Tab-separated table of C-alpha atoms and ligand atoms in Angstrom:
chain	number	residue	atom	x	y	z
A	1	MET	CA	-16.006	-10.362	-32.869
A	2	THR	CA	-14.902	-13.317	-35.560
A	3	GLY	CA	-17.188	-14.423	-38.064
A	4	PRO	CA	-17.759	-17.591	-39.812
A	5	ASP	CA	-15.785	-16.450	-42.366
A	6	GLN	CA	-12.783	-15.838	-40.096
A	7	PRO	CA	-11.029	-17.759	-37.546
A	8	ALA	CA	-11.092	-16.682	-34.276
A	9	THR	CA	-8.310	-14.835	-33.133
A	10	ARG	CA	-7.026	-14.493	-28.798
A	11	TRP	CA	-7.151	-11.222	-27.301
A	12	ASP	CA	-3.424	-11.770	-26.783
A	13	ASP	CA	-2.312	-11.844	-30.158
A	14	GLN	CA	-1.930	-8.284	-29.266
A	15	TRP	CA	1.413	-9.006	-27.428
A	16	GLU	CA	4.456	-9.799	-29.223
A	17	ASP	CA	6.020	-12.994	-27.871
A	18	GLN	CA	8.454	-12.582	-25.734
A	19	PRO	CA	11.843	-14.657	-25.059
A	20	ALA	CA	11.363	-17.087	-22.831
A	21	GLY	CA	11.912	-16.588	-19.280
A	22	THR	CA	13.969	-18.890	-16.617
A	23	ALA	CA	12.157	-20.380	-13.529
A	24	ASP	CA	13.227	-17.669	-10.778
A	25	GLU	CA	11.327	-15.475	-12.674
A	26	PRO	CA	7.703	-14.717	-10.814
A	27	VAL	CA	4.259	-15.015	-12.534
A	28	SER	CA	1.941	-12.503	-12.425
A	29	ILE	CA	-2.161	-12.660	-12.193
A	30	THR	CA	-3.628	-9.516	-13.823
A	31	ALA	CA	-7.432	-8.973	-13.019
A	32	TYR	CA	-8.073	-6.337	-16.655
A	33	PRO	CA	-10.760	-4.099	-16.368
A	34	ASN	CA	-13.735	-5.136	-17.442
A	35	GLY	CA	-11.812	-7.861	-19.637
A	36	PRO	CA	-9.331	-10.837	-19.051
A	37	LEU	CA	-7.289	-12.380	-16.487
A	38	LEU	CA	-3.151	-11.232	-17.581
A	39	VAL	CA	-1.384	-14.040	-16.933
A	40	ARG	CA	2.898	-13.287	-17.324
A	41	GLY	CA	5.573	-14.939	-16.699
A	42	PRO	CA	6.455	-19.231	-16.646
A	43	PHE	CA	3.494	-21.030	-16.423
A	44	GLU	CA	1.957	-24.133	-17.774
A	45	ILE	CA	-2.167	-24.577	-18.279
A	46	LEU	CA	-3.690	-27.927	-17.475
A	47	THR	CA	-6.901	-29.360	-18.399
A	48	PRO	CA	-8.372	-30.989	-15.241
A	49	THR	CA	-6.539	-34.782	-16.738
A	50	GLY	CA	-3.582	-32.669	-16.353
A	51	GLU	CA	-2.604	-32.107	-20.310
A	52	VAL	CA	-0.487	-29.382	-21.136
A	53	ILE	CA	-2.452	-26.427	-22.911
A	54	PRO	CA	0.002	-24.840	-25.197
A	55	PRO	CA	-0.188	-21.219	-23.986
A	56	ARG	CA	1.673	-20.233	-27.138
A	57	ARG	CA	3.135	-16.418	-25.507
A	58	ARG	CA	4.641	-16.295	-22.076
A	59	THR	CA	1.566	-13.518	-21.615
A	60	VAL	CA	-1.730	-15.450	-21.947
A	61	ALA	CA	-5.742	-13.515	-21.370
A	62	LEU	CA	-7.457	-15.940	-19.816
A	63	CYS	CA	-11.204	-15.344	-20.399
A	64	ARG	CA	-13.005	-14.713	-16.812
A	65	CYS	CA	-16.375	-13.421	-18.098
A	66	GLY	CA	-17.713	-16.929	-19.866
A	67	VAL	CA	-18.226	-16.532	-23.407
A	68	SER	CA	-15.233	-16.825	-25.268
A	69	THR	CA	-15.010	-19.861	-27.789
A	70	LEU	CA	-11.744	-20.253	-27.284
A	71	LYS	CA	-11.842	-21.553	-23.536
A	72	PRO	CA	-9.858	-21.192	-21.352
A	73	PHE	CA	-8.054	-18.119	-23.516
A	74	CYS	CA	-10.203	-14.852	-24.165
A	75	ASP	CA	-11.259	-14.180	-28.158
A	76	GLY	CA	-12.776	-10.846	-27.329
A	77	SER	CA	-15.890	-12.023	-26.580
A	78	HIS	CA	-16.351	-9.659	-23.138
A	79	LYS	CA	-16.293	-6.774	-24.991
A	80	ALA	CA	-19.463	-7.589	-27.337
A	81	ILE	CA	-21.458	-8.739	-23.865
A	82	GLY	CA	-20.626	-5.747	-22.428
A	83	PHE	CA	-18.946	-7.807	-19.346
A	84	THR	CA	-17.623	-5.297	-16.884
A	85	THR	CA	-15.886	-5.985	-13.411
A	86	GLU	CA	-18.062	-4.172	-11.293
A	87	GLN	CA	-16.353	-4.385	-7.939
A	88	GLU	CA	-12.790	-2.217	-7.650
A	89	PRO	CA	-10.012	-4.444	-7.117
A	90	PRO	CA	-8.786	-5.543	-4.219
A	91	GLU	CA	-5.620	-3.172	-2.663
A	92	PRO	CA	-2.141	-4.670	-3.688
A	93	GLN	CA	-0.886	-6.983	-0.807
A	94	PRO	CA	2.859	-7.564	-0.244
A	95	PRO	CA	4.198	-10.342	-1.612
A	96	LEU	CA	3.798	-13.321	0.201
A	97	GLY	CA	6.981	-13.998	2.715
A	98	SER	CA	7.710	-10.814	2.901
B	1	LIG	S1	-13.081	-12.399	-20.629
B	1	LIG	FE1	-12.450	-12.185	-23.127
B	1	LIG	S2	-13.982	-13.437	-24.016
B	1	LIG	FE2	-14.374	-13.539	-21.881
């Protein structure tokens, strides 16, 4: 958790930047156990009014616990509140169109 003297950091700061991908590359969203949703690939995050929120990285962590101070991004606060994902993830499904 960050204090008033420390800048908030995003949970996805732990990953190195990756080179830009192509539009043909698939986007994937992974529900991280007891944590955020990891989004990988070429994507845009938009505000409700349609403005682009710069992702800074090709892999970002989106908050799903609701307490991040950097929404929509995860800042690691889920650990401090003991956020848990109680349900098992659904079984993998075949890709659409297969
Ligand atoms: S999921 Fe990490 S701060 Fe919410």
